[in-house]
CSV table of C-alpha atoms in Angstrom, one decimal:
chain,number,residue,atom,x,y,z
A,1,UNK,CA,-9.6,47.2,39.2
A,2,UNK,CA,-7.4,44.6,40.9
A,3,UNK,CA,-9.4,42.1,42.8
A,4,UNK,CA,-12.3,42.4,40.9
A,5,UNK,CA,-13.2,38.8,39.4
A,6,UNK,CA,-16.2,39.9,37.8
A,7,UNK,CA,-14.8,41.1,34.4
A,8,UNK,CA,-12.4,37.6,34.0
A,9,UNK,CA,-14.3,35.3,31.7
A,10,UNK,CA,-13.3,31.5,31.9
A,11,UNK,CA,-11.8,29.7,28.7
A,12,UNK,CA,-13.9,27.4,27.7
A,13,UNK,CA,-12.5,24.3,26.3
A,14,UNK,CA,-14.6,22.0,23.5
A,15,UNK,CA,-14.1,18.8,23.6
A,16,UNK,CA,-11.9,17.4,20.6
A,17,UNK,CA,-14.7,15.5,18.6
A,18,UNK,CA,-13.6,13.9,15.7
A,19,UNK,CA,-16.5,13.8,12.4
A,20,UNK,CA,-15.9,10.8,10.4
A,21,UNK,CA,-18.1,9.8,7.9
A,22,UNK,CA,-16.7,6.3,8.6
A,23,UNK,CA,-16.1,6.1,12.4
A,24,UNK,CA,-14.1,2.5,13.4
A,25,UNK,CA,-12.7,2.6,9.8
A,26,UNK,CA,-9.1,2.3,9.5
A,27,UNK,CA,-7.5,5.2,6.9
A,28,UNK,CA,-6.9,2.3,4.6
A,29,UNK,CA,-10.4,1.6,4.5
A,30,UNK,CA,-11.5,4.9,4.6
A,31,UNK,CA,-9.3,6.5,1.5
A,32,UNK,CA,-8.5,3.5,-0.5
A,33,UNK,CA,-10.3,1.3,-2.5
A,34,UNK,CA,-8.8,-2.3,-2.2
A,35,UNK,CA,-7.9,-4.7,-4.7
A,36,UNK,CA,-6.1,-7.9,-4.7
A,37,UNK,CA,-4.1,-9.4,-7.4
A,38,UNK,CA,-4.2,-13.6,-6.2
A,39,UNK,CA,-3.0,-16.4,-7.5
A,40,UNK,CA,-2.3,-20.4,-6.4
A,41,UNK,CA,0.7,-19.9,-5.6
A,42,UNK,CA,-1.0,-17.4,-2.9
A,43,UNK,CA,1.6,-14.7,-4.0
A,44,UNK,CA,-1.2,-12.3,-2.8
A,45,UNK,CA,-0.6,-8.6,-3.4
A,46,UNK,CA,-3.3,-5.5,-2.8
A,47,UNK,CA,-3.3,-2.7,-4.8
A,48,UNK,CA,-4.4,0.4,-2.8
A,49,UNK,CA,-6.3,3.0,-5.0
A,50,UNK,CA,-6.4,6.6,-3.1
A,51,UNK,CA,-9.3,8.9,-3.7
A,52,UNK,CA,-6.3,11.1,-6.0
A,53,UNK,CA,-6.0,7.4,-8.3
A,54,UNK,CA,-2.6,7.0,-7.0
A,55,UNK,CA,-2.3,3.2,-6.4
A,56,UNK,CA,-0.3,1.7,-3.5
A,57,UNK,CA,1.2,-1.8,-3.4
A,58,UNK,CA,2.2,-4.3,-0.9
A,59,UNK,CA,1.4,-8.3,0.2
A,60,UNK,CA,-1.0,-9.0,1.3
A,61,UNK,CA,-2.2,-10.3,4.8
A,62,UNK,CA,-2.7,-13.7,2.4
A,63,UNK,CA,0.7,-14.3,0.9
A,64,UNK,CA,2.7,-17.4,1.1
A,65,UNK,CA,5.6,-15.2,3.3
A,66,UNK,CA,3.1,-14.8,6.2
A,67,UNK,CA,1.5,-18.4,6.4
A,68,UNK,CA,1.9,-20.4,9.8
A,69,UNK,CA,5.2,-17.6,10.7
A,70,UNK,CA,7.2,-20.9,9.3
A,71,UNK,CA,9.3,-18.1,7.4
A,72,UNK,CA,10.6,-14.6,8.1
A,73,UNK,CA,11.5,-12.0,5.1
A,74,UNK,CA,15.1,-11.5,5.2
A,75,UNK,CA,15.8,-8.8,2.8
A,76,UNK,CA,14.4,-6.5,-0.1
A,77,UNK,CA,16.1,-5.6,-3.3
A,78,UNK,CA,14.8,-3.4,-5.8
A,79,UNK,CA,17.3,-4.3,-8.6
A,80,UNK,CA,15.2,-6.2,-10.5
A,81,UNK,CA,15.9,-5.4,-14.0
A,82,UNK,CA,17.9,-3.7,-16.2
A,83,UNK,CA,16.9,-0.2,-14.3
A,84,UNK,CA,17.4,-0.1,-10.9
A,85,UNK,CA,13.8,0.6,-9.2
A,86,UNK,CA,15.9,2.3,-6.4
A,87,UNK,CA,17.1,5.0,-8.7
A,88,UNK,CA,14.0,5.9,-10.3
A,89,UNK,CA,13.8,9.9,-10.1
A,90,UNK,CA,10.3,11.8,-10.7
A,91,UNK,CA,10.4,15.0,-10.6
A,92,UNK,CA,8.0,18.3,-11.2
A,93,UNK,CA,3.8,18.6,-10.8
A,94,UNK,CA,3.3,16.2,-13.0
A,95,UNK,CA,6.2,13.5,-12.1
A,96,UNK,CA,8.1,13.3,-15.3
A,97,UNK,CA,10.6,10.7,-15.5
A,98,UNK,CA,9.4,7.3,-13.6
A,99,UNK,CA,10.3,4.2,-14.3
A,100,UNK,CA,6.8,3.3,-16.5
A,101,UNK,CA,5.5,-0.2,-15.7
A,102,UNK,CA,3.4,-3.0,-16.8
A,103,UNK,CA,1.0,-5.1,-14.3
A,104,UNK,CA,4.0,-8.2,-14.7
A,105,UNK,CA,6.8,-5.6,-14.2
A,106,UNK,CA,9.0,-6.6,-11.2
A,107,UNK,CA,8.8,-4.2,-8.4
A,108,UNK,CA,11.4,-6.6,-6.1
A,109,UNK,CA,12.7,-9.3,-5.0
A,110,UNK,CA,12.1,-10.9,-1.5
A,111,UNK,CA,14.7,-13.3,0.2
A,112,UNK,CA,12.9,-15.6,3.5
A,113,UNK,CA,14.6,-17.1,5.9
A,114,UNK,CA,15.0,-20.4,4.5
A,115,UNK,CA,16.8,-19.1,1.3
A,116,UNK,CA,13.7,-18.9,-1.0
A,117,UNK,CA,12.6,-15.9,-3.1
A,118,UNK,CA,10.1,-14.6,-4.6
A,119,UNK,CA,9.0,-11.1,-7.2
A,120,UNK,CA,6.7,-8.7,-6.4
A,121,UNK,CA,5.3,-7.3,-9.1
A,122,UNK,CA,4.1,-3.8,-9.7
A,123,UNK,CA,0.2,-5.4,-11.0
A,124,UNK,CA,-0.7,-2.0,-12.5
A,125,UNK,CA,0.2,0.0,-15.6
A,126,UNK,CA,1.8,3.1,-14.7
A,127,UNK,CA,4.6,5.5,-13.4
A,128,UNK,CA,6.8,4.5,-10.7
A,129,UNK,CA,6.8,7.4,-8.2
A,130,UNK,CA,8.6,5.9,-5.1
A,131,UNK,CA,10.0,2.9,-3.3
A,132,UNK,CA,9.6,2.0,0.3
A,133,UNK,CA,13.4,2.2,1.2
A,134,UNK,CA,12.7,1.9,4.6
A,135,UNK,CA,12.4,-1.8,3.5
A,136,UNK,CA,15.8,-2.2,3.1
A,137,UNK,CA,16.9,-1.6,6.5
A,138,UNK,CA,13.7,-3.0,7.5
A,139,UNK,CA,12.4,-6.0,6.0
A,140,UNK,CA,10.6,-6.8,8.7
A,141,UNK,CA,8.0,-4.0,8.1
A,142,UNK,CA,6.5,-6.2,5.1
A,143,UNK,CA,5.0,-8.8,7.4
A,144,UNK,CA,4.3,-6.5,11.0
A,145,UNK,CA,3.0,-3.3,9.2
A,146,UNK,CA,2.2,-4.5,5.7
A,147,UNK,CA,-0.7,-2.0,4.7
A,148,UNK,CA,1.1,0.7,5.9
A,149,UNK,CA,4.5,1.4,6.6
A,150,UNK,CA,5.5,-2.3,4.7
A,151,UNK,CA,4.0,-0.5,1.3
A,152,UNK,CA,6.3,-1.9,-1.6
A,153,UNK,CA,5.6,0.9,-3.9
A,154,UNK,CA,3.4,4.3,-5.4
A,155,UNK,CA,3.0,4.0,-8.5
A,156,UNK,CA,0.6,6.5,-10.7
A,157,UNK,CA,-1.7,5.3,-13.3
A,158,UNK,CA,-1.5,7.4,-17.0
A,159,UNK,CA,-4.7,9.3,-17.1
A,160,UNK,CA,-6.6,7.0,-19.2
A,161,UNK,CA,-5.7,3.9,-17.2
A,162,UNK,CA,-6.6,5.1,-13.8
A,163,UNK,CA,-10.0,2.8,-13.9
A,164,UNK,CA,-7.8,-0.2,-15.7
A,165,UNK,CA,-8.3,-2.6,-12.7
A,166,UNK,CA,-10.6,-5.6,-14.5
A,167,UNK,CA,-7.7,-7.5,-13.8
A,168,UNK,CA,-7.6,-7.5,-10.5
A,169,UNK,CA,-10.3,-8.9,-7.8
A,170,UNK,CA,-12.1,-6.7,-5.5
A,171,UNK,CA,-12.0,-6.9,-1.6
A,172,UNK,CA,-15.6,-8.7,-1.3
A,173,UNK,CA,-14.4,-11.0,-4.3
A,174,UNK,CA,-10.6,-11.3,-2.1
A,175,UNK,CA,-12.6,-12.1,1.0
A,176,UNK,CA,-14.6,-14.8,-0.5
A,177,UNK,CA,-12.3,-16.4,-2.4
A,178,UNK,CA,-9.6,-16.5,0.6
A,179,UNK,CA,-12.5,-17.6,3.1
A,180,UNK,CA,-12.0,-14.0,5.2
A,181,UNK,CA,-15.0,-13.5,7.3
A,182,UNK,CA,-15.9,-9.7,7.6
């Protein structure tokens, strides 16, 4: 039946609606839980703890590195001890073989501008699972996207130390300590 219009049936199109649970939230704030390990120094790191208790670490918006632009991070190097964080190799389901840490374990080292460095260190005890290499060509990620492509590390907690984080301040207790307003 050419011509006959009757039997066509227009595609209907739904409009893409996105159900969050969280809407406005960043995915940082929605999938994380966020704590800071601070000091006077303001050598401010967070410590990024995903729904599966893998924890992610980076500076935070706080640290010395970012205050007044006054410096710019030059360069990253993750040979920082006697085993090269760079050639850490997991491998398997349940990662076998990373580099196991301590919360004062160096993670890196972080050359500024004006010839100053300073360690970053791993603030959790765990398994080092990855590095952010992209730091190394890009150093520059650490201060424009610091909580999410500027990560420093992933790093997976042993099973019974996956709620060890006592040491380390929430974000409210972060917020109010570094005079954030919400």
């Amino acid at each position: 039946m050419e011509g006959d219009e009757e039997g066509l049936e227009e595609e209907v199109v739904a409009p893409l609606v996105v159900d969050s649970k969280n809407p406005g939230k960043s995915v940082v704030e929605r999938y994380f839980t966020q704590y800071f390990a601070m000091n006077e120094q303001f050598e401010d790191q967070y410590v990024y703890k995903h729904f599966n208790n893998l924890f992610v670490i980076g500076l935070a918006s706080t640290h010395f590195a970012f205050k007044n632009g006054e410096k710019t991070i030059k360069s990253v190097n993750f040979d920082v001890s006697s085993r090269s964080r760079l050639n850490n190799q997991v491998s398997g389901k349940g990662k076998k073989g990373g580099i196991q840490l301590k919360p004062n374990d160096p993670l890196c080292s972080i050359l500024l501008s004006d010839g100053s460095s300073f360690t970053v260190k791993s603030c959790v005890t765990g398994s080092l699972l990855e590095v952010n290499e992209k730091l190394l060509e890009d150093p520059s990620l650490l201060s424009l996207k610091n909580e999410t492509d500027g990560f420093i590390a992933i790093i997976q907690p042993k099973f019974g130390d996956k709620d060890k984080v006592d040491h380390l301040s929430t974000q409210e207790e972060y917020k109010r300590i570094r005079n954030i307003s919400t």
